[in-house]
Coordinates of C-alpha atoms and ligand atoms in Angstrom, one line a residue:
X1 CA -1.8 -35.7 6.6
X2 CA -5.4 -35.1 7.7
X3 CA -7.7 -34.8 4.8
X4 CA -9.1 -31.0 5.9
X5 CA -5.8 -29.7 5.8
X6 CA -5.6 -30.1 2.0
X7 CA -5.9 -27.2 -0.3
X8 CA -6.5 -26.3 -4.0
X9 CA -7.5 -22.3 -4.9
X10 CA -7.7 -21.6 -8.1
X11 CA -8.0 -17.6 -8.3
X12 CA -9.1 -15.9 -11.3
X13 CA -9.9 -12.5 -10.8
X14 CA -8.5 -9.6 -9.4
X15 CA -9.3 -6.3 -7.2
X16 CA -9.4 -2.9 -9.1
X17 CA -11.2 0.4 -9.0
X18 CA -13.8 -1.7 -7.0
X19 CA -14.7 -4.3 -8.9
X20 CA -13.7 -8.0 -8.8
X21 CA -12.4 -8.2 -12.2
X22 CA -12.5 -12.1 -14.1
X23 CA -8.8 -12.9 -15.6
X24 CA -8.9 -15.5 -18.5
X25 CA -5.4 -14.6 -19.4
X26 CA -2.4 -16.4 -18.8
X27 CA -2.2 -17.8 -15.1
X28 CA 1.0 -19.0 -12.4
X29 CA 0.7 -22.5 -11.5
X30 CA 1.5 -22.5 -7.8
X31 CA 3.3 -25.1 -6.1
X32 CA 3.4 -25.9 -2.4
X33 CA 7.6 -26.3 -1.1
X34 CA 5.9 -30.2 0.0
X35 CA 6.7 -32.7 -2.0
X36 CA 4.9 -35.7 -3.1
X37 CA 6.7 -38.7 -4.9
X38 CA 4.7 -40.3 -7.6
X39 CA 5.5 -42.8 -9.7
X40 CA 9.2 -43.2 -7.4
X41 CA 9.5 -39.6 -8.4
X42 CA 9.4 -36.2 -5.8
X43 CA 7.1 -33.5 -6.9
X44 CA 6.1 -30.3 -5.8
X45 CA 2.3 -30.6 -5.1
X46 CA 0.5 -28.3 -7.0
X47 CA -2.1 -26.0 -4.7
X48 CA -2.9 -24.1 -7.2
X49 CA -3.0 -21.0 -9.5
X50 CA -2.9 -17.1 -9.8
X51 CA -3.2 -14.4 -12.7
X52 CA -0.4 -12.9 -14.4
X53 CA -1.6 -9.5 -15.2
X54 CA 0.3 -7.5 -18.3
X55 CA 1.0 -3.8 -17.8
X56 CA -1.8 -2.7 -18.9
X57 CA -3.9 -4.1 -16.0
X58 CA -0.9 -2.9 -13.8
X59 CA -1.4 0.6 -15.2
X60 CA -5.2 0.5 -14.5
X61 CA -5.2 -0.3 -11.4
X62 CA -2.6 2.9 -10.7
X63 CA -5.1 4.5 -12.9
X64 CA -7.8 3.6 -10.0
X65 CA -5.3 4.2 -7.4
X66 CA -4.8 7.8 -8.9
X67 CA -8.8 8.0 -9.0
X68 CA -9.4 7.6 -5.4
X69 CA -6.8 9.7 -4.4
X70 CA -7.7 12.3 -7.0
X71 CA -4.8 14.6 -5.9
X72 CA -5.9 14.9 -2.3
X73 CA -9.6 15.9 -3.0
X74 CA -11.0 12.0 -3.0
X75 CA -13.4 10.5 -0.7
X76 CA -10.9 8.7 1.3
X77 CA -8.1 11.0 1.5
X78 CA -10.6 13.8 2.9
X79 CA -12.5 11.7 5.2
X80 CA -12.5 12.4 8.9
X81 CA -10.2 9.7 10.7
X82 CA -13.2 8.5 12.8
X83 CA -14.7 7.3 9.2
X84 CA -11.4 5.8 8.0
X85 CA -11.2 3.3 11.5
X86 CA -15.2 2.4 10.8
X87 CA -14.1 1.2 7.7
X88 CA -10.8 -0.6 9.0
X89 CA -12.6 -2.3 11.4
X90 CA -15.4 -3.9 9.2
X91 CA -12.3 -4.9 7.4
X92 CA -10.5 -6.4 10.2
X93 CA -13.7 -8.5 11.1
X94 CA -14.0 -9.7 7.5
X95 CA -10.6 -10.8 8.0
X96 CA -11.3 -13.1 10.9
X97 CA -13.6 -14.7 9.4
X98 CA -11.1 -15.8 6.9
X99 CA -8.8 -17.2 9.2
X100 CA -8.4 -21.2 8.9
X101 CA -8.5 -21.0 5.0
X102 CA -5.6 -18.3 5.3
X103 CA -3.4 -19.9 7.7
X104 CA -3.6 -22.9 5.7
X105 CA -2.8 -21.2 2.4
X106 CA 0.4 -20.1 4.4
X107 CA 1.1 -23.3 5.4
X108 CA 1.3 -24.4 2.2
X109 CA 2.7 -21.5 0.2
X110 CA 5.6 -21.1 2.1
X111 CA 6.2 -24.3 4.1
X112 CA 5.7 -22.0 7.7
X113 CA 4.6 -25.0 10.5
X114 CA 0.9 -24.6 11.3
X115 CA 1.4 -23.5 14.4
X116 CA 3.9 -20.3 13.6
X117 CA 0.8 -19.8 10.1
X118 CA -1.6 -19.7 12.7
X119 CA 0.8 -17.0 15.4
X120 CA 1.2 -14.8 12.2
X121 CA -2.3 -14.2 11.5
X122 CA -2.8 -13.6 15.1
X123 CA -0.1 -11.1 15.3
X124 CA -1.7 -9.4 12.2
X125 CA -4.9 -9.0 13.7
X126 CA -2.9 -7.0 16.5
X127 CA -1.5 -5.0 14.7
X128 CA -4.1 -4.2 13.1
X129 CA -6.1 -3.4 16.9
X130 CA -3.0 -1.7 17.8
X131 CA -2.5 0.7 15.0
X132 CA -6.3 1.9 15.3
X133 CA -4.8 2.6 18.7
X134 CA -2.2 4.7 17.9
X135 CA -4.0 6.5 15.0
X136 CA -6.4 7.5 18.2
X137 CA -3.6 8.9 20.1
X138 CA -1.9 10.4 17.1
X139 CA -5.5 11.8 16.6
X140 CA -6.1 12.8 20.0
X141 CA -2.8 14.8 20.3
X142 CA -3.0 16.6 17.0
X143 CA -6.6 18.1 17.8
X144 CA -5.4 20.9 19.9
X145 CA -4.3 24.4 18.6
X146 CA -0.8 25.8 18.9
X147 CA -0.1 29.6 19.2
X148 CA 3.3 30.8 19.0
X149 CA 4.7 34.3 17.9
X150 CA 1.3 36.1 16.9
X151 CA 0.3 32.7 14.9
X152 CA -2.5 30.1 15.4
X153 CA -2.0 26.8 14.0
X154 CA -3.8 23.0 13.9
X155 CA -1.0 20.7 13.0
X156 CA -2.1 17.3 12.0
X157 CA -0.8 14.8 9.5
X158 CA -2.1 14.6 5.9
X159 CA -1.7 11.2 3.6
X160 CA 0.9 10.9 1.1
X161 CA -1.0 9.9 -2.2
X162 CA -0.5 6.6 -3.9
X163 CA 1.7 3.7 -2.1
X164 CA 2.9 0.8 -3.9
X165 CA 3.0 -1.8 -1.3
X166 CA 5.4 -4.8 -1.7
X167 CA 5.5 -7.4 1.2
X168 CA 8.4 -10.5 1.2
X169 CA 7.6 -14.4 1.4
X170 CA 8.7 -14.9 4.9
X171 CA 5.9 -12.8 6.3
X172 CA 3.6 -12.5 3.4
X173 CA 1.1 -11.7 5.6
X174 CA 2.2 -10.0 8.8
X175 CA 5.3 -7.6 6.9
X176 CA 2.7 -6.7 4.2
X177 CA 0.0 -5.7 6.7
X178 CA 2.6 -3.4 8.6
X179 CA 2.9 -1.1 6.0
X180 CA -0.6 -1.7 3.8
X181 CA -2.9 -1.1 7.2
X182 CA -0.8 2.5 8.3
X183 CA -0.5 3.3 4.9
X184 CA -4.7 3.1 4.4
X185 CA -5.4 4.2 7.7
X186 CA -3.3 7.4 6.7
X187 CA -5.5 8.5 3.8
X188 CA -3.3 7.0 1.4
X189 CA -4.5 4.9 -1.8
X190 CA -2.4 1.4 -2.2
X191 CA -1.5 -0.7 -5.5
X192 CA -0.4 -4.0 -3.9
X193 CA 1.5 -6.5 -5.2
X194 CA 2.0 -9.8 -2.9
X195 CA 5.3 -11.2 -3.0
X196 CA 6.7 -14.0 -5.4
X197 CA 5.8 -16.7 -3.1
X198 CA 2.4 -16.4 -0.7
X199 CA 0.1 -14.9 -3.2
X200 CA -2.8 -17.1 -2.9
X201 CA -3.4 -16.4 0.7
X202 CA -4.4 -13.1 -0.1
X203 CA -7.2 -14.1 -2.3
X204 CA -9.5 -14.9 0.7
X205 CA -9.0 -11.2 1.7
X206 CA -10.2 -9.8 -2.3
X207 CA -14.1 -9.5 -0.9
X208 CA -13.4 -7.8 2.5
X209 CA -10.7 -5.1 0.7
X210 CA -13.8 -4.5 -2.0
X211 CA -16.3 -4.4 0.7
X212 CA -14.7 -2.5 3.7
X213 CA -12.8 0.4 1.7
X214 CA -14.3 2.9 -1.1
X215 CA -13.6 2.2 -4.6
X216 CA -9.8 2.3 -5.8
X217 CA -8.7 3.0 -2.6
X218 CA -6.8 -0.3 -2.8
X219 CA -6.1 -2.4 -5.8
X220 CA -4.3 -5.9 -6.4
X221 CA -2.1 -6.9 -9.4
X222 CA -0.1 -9.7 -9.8
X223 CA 2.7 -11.1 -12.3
X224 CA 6.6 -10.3 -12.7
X225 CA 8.3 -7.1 -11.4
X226 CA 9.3 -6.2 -15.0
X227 CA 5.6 -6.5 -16.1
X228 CA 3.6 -5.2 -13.5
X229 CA 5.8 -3.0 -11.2
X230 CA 8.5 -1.5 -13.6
X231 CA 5.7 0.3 -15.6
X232 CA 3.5 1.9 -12.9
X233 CA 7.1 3.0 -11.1
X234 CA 8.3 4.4 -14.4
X235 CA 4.8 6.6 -14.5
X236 CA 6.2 8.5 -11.8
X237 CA 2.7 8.6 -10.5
X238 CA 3.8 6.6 -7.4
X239 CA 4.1 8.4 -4.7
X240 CA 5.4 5.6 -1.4
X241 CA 7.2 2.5 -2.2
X242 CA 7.1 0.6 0.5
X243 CA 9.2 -2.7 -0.4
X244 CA 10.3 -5.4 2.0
X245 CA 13.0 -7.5 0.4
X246 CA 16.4 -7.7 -1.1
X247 CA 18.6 -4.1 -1.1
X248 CA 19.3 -5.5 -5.1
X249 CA 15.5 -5.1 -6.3
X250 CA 14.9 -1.9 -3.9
X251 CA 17.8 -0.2 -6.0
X252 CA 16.4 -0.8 -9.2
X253 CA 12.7 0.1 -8.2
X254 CA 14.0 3.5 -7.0
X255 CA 16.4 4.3 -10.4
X256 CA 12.6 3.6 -12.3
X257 CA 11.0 6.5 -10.8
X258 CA 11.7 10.0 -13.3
X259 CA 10.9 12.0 -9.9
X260 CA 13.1 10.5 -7.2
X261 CA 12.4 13.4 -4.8
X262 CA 8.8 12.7 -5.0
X263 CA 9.1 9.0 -3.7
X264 CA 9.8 8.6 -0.1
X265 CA 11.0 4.9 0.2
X266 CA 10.4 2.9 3.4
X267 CA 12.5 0.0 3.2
X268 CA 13.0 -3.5 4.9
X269 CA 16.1 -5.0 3.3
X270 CA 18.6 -7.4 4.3
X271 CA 20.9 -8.1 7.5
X272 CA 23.5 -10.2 8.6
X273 CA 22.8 -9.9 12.2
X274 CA 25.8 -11.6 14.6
X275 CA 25.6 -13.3 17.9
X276 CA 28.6 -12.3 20.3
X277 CA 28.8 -14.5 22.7
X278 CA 31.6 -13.9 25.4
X279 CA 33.5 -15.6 27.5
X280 CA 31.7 -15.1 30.5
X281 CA 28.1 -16.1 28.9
X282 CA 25.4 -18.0 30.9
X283 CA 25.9 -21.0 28.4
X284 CA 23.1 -22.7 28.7
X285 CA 21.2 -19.4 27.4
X286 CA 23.5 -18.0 24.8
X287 CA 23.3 -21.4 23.6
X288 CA 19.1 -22.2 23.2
X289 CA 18.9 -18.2 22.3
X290 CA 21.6 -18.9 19.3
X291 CA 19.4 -21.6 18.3
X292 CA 16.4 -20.3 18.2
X293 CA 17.9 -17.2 17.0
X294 CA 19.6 -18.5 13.7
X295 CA 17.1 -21.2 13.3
X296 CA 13.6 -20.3 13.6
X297 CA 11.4 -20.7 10.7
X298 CA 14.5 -22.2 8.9
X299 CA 16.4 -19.3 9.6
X300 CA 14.1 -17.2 6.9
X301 CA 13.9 -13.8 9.1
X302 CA 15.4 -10.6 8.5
X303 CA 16.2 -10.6 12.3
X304 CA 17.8 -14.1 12.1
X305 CA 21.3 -14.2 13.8
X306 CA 23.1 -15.0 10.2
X307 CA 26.7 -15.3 12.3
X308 CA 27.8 -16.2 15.6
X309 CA 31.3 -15.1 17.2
X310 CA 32.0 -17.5 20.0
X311 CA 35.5 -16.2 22.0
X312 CA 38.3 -19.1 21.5
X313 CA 38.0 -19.9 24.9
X314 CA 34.7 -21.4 25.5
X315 CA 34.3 -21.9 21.7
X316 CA 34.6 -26.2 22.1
X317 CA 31.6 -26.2 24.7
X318 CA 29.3 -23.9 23.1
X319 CA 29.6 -25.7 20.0
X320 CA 29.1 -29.2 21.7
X321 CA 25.9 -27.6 23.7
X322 CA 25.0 -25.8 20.1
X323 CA 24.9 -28.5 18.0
X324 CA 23.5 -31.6 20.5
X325 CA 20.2 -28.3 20.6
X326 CA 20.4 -27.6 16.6
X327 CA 20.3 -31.5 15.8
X328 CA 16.8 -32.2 18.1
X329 CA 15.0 -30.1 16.1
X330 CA 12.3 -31.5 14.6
X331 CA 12.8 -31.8 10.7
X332 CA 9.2 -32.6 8.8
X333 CA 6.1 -31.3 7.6
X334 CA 4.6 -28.2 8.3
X335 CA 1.4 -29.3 9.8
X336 CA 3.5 -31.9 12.3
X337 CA 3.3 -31.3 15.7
X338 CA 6.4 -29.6 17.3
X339 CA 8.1 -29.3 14.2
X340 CA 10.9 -26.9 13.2
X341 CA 12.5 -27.3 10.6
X342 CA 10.2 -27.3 7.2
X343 CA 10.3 -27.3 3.5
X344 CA 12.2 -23.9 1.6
X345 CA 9.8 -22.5 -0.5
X346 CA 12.3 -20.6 -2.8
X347 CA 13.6 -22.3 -6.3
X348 CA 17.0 -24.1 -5.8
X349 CA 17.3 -23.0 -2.2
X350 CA 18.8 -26.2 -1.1
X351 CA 21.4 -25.9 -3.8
X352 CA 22.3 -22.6 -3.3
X353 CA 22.7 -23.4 0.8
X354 CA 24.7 -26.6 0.0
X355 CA 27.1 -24.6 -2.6
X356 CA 27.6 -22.0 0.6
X357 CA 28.6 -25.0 2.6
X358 CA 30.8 -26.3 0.0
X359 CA 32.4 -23.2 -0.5
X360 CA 33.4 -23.3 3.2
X361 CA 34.4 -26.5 3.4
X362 CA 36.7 -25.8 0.8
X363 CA 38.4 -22.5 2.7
X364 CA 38.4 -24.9 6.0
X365 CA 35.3 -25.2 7.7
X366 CA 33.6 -27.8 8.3
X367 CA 29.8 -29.4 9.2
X368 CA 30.2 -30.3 12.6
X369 CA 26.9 -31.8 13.3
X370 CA 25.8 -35.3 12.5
X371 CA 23.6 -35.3 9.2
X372 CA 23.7 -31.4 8.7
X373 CA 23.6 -29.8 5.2
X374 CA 21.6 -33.2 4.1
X375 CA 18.9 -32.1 1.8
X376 CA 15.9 -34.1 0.7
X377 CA 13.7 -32.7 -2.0
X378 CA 13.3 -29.4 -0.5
X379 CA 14.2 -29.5 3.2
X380 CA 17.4 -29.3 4.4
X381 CA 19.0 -30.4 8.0
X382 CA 20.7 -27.6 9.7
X383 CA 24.4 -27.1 9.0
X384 CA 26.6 -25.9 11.5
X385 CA 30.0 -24.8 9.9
X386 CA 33.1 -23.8 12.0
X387 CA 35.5 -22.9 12.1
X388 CA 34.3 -19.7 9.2
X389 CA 36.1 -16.8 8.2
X390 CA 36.6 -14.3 5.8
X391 CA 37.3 -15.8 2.4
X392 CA 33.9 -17.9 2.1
X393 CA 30.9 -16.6 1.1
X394 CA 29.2 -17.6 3.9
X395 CA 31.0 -15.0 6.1
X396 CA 29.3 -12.1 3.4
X397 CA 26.1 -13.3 2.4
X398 CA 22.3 -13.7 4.0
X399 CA 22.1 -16.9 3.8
X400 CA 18.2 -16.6 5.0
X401 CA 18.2 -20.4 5.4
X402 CA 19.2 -23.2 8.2
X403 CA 23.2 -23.0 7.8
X404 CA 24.7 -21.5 10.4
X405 CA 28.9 -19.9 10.4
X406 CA 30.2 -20.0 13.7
X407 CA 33.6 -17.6 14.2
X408 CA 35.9 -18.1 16.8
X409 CA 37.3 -14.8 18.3
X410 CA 40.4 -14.0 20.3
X411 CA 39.7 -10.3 20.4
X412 CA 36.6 -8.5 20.8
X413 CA 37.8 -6.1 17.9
X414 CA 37.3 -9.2 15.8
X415 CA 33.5 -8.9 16.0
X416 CA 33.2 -5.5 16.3
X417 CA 35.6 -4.7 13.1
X418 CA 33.1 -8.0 11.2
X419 CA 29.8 -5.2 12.3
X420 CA 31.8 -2.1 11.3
X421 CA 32.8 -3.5 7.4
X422 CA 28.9 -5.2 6.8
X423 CA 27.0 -4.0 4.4
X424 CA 24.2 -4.4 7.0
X425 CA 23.5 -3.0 10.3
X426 CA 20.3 -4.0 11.5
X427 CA 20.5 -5.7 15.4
X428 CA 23.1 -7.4 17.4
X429 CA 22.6 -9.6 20.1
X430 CA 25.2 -9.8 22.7
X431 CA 25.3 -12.9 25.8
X432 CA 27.6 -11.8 28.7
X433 CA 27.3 -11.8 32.4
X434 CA 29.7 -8.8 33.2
X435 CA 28.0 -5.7 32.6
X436 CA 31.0 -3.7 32.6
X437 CA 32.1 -5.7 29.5
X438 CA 28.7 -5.2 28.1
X439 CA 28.7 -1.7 28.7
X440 CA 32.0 -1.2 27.0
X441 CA 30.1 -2.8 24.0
X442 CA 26.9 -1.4 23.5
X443 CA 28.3 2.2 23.3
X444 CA 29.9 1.3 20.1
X445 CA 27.4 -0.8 19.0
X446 CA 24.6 1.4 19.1
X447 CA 26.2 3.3 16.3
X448 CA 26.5 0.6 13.9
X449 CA 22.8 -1.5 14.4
X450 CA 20.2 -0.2 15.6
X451 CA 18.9 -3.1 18.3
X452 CA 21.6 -4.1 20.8
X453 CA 19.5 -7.2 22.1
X454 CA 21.7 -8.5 25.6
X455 CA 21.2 -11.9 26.0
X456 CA 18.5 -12.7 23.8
X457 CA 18.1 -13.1 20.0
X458 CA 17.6 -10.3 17.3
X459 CA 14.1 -10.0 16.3
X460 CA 11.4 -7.4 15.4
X461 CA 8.8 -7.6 18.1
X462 CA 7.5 -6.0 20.0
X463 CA 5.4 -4.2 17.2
X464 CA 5.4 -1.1 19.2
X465 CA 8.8 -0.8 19.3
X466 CA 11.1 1.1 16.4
X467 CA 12.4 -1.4 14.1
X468 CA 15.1 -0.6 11.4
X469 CA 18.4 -0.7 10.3
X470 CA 21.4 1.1 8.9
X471 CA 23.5 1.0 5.5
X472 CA 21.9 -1.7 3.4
X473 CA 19.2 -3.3 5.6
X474 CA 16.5 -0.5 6.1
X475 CA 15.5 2.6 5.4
X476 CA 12.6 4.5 7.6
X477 CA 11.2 3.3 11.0
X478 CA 8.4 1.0 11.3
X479 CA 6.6 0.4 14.2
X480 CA 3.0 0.4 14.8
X481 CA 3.2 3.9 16.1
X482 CA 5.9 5.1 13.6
X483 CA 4.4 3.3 10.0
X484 CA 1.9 6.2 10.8
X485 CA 4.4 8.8 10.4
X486 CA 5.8 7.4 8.0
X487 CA 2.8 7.4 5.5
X488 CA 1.8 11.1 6.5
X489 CA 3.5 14.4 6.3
X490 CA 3.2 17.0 9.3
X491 CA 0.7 19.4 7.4
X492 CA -0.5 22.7 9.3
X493 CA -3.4 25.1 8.9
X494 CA -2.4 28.7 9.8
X495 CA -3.6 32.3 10.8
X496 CA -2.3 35.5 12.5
X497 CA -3.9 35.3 15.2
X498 CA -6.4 38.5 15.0
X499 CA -10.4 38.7 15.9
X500 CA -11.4 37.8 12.2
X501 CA -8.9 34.7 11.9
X502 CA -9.6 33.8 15.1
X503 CA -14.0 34.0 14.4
X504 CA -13.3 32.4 11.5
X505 CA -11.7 29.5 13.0
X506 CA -14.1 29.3 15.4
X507 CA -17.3 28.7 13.1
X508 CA -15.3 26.4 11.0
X509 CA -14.8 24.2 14.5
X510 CA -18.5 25.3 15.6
X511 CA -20.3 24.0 12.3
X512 CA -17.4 21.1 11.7
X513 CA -17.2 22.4 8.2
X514 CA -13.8 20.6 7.9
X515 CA -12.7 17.2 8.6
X516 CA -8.6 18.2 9.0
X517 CA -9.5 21.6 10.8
X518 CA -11.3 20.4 13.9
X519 CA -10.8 20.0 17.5
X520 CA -13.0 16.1 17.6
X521 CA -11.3 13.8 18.8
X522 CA -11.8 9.9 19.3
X523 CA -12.4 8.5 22.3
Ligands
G3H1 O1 11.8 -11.1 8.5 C1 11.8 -10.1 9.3 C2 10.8 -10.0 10.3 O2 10.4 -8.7 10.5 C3 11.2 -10.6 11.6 O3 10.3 -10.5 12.5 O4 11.8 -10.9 14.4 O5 9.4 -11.1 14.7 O6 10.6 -12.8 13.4 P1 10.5 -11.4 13.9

């Protein structure tokens, strides 16, 4: 490994109402998912170390959150939107500057190669670009005045109050951003919490929070759930949860709050996305689309195809093609060139992967590629198990990792009937070459997932489009243009529309007495 790619961050302090705050309490050790052996024994390499707050940090920096929003009436949540993108995009360049060091603290937090590290800070930064965009249009749109029935009205969108923003490991950065940057940009005030594993990469990002945004307006704590998240939800003083993780942990976030009606919960959860692949499928395509499909990043996306169908009749070549494309993928480090397959960052990954192939062995599947399921330390070769079905686990759970359950179908009711009894309902991709089959399918698909992707793999991009998902796997619509709905309400200013209303109104817009009742508009 090249010498500058090595990393040690020690962080000790922590963002609230403003101030970097020291932290000499207890601390996480943090531990890379690269091993090292040392004395003819494999170790985690250490990379460092973060605070674990107690509640009562946790409940200061709600405190601070509460502050800056000060029931509507704060600095931030009354400042014309104009202001609020001045402040984003000192932000944004403070970001860039911080680039390398984060992508490498990604690297090594969760075991992403360099190269995909390096794409998801890019794609952040976009975002980022694009939602200033979109608040613009948003802005631009909501300037005029409406008059219907007698009545004059500006309707514009107003922020929500204080978000608790949760991000998951396998996007630390890039998922968080998507709901932290709307949710600011909105007006809102943010407790953040980075996810179990990639804390320390947002350590380099403490300054340009504290420098680019007014006091409180966003605030960092760290440490368990139970400690520092069950307390501040319990206050009922939280206003947004936006969570992106397990359906399990978003239940029991939501039963904390005393006021449910006052949270609005957006939601990315899990999915169990299958690949149909017919009969009549360009082979060659269904087959590197499945791939990449189930197996990028280690299969650790929510969009990951988690099943694949395959009809009984071309079954035996697809799964020759399939798994002669899964076994030259390249299995190493995350900084190696070209590689795919890296390190799992979660605890006992590998053994809870191997237990859901030897659970399917034992119902009668097997691993039909050469060397797959073989773990060492914490990297695991892709299994492919066929044939699956409905007694192993395999066929239920999200396995979020490089095992991949291939069904053999005779009927296309098979498949449908697997979509219709998940749990999840997220995106489907379909590979087909008659479109009158694929248009028999995507009618009743449609109401089950909410991406049909045709030929191609399920995923989230692009960030402009709507992405969510039904029963247990979503709940609100994120997309750069619709994470700003989401953290606003449609809020009106109204008047009959008579000569004094309407004089009124008109020196209010004349003198630009009020930032929400305006007709500016950005540019
Ligand atoms: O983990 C879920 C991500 O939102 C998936 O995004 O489809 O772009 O990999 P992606």
């Amino acid at each position: 490994m090249q010498e500058d790619l090595k990393i040690y961050l020690e962080q000790n302090s922590y963002l609230q109402d403003g101030e970097l705050l020291e932290w000499n309490g207890e601390m996480q050790e943090v531990f890379s998912p690269v091993c090292t052996t040392q004395n003819g024994k494999a170790q985690k390499i250490k990379i460092g170390a973060y605070p674990m707050l107690s509640s009562k940090e946790s409940l200061k920096a709600l405190e601070s959150a509460k502050k800056a929003f000060d029931n509507g009436k704060g600095q931030w949540p009354t400042m014309s939107i104009e202001q609020r993108i001045e402040h984003m995009h000192k932000f944004v360049q403070m970001m860039k500057e911080q680039q390398e060091l984060i992508v490498k603290l990604l690297m090594w937090e969760i075991g992403k190669s360099l190269q995909d590290s390096q794409k998801e800070f890019e794609r952040t930064v976009d975002y980022v670009s694009d939602t200033i965009e979109a608040l613009k249009d948003l802005d631009r749109d909501s300037s005029k005045f409406t008059k219907e029935q007698g009545v004059l009205a500006q309707i514009r969108r107003a922020p929500l109050g204080v978000v608790l923003c949760m991000g998951p490991f396998n996007y630390p950065l890039n998922e968080t951003f998507t709901t932290l940057i709307p949710a600011l940009l909105m007006g809102n005030t943010v407790v953040f919490k980075p996810p179990k594993y990639g804390v320390l990469l947002h350590q380099p990002l403490l300054k340009a929070f504290q420098e680019s945004f007014p006091k409180g307006v966003i605030n960092t704590v760290y440490g368990s759930g139970e400690e520092v998240v069950q307390p501040i939800i319990e206050s009922g003083d939280i206003n947004v949860l936006a969570f992106i993780g397990t359906s399990k942990v978003a239940n029991i976030l939501k039963q904390h709050h005393p006021k449910p009606n006052r949270l609005r919960s957006v939601l990315g959860l899990e999915a169990k996305n299958a690949g149909i692949i017919l009969d009549h499928a360009d082979m060659d395509l269904a087959v590197e689309e499945s791939v990449q499909g189930s197996l990028s990043f280690n299969g650790q996306r929510c969009t990951a195809l988690k099943i694949l169908y395959v009809d009984e009749k071309i079954v035996d070549e697809f799964l020759d093609k399939f798994t002669k494309k899964v076994n030259m993928l390249k299995v190493g480090m995350p900084w190696e060139e070209g590689v795919q397959i890296t390190p799992l960052p979660e605890d006992h990954k590998t053994d809870y992967l191997s237990d859901l192939i030897e659970d399917a062995k034992k119902h009668g599947a097997k691993v039909i590629n050469e060397g797959g399921g073989e773990v060492v330390q914490t990297l695991m070769k892709p299994a492919v198990l066929y044939p699956v079905n409905d007694k192993m686990k395999i066929y239920y759970e999200e396995q979020f990792g490089p095992v991949v359950p291939v069904v053999p179908f005779k009927s296309i009711e098979e498949p449908l009937s697997y979509i219709e009894n998940s749990n999840y309902g997220q995106q489907v991709s379909v590979f087909g070459t008659d479109y009158e089959v694929i248009a028999s399918l995507i009618d009743p698909l449609v109401n089950q997932v909410c991406r049909v992707n045709i030929n191609s793999l399920c995923q989230r991009g692009p960030d402009s489009f709507p992405f969510t998902g039904r029963k247990d796997s979503a709940e609100g619509t994120l997309s750069v243009g619709d994470a700003l709905r989401v953290f606003s309400i449609r809020t009106l200013v109204s008047t009959k529309d008579n000569e004094q209303n309407t004089q009124i109104i008109k020196n209010i817009i004349n003198e630009r007495s009020s930032n929400f009742l305006s007709t500016d508009f950005i540019l």
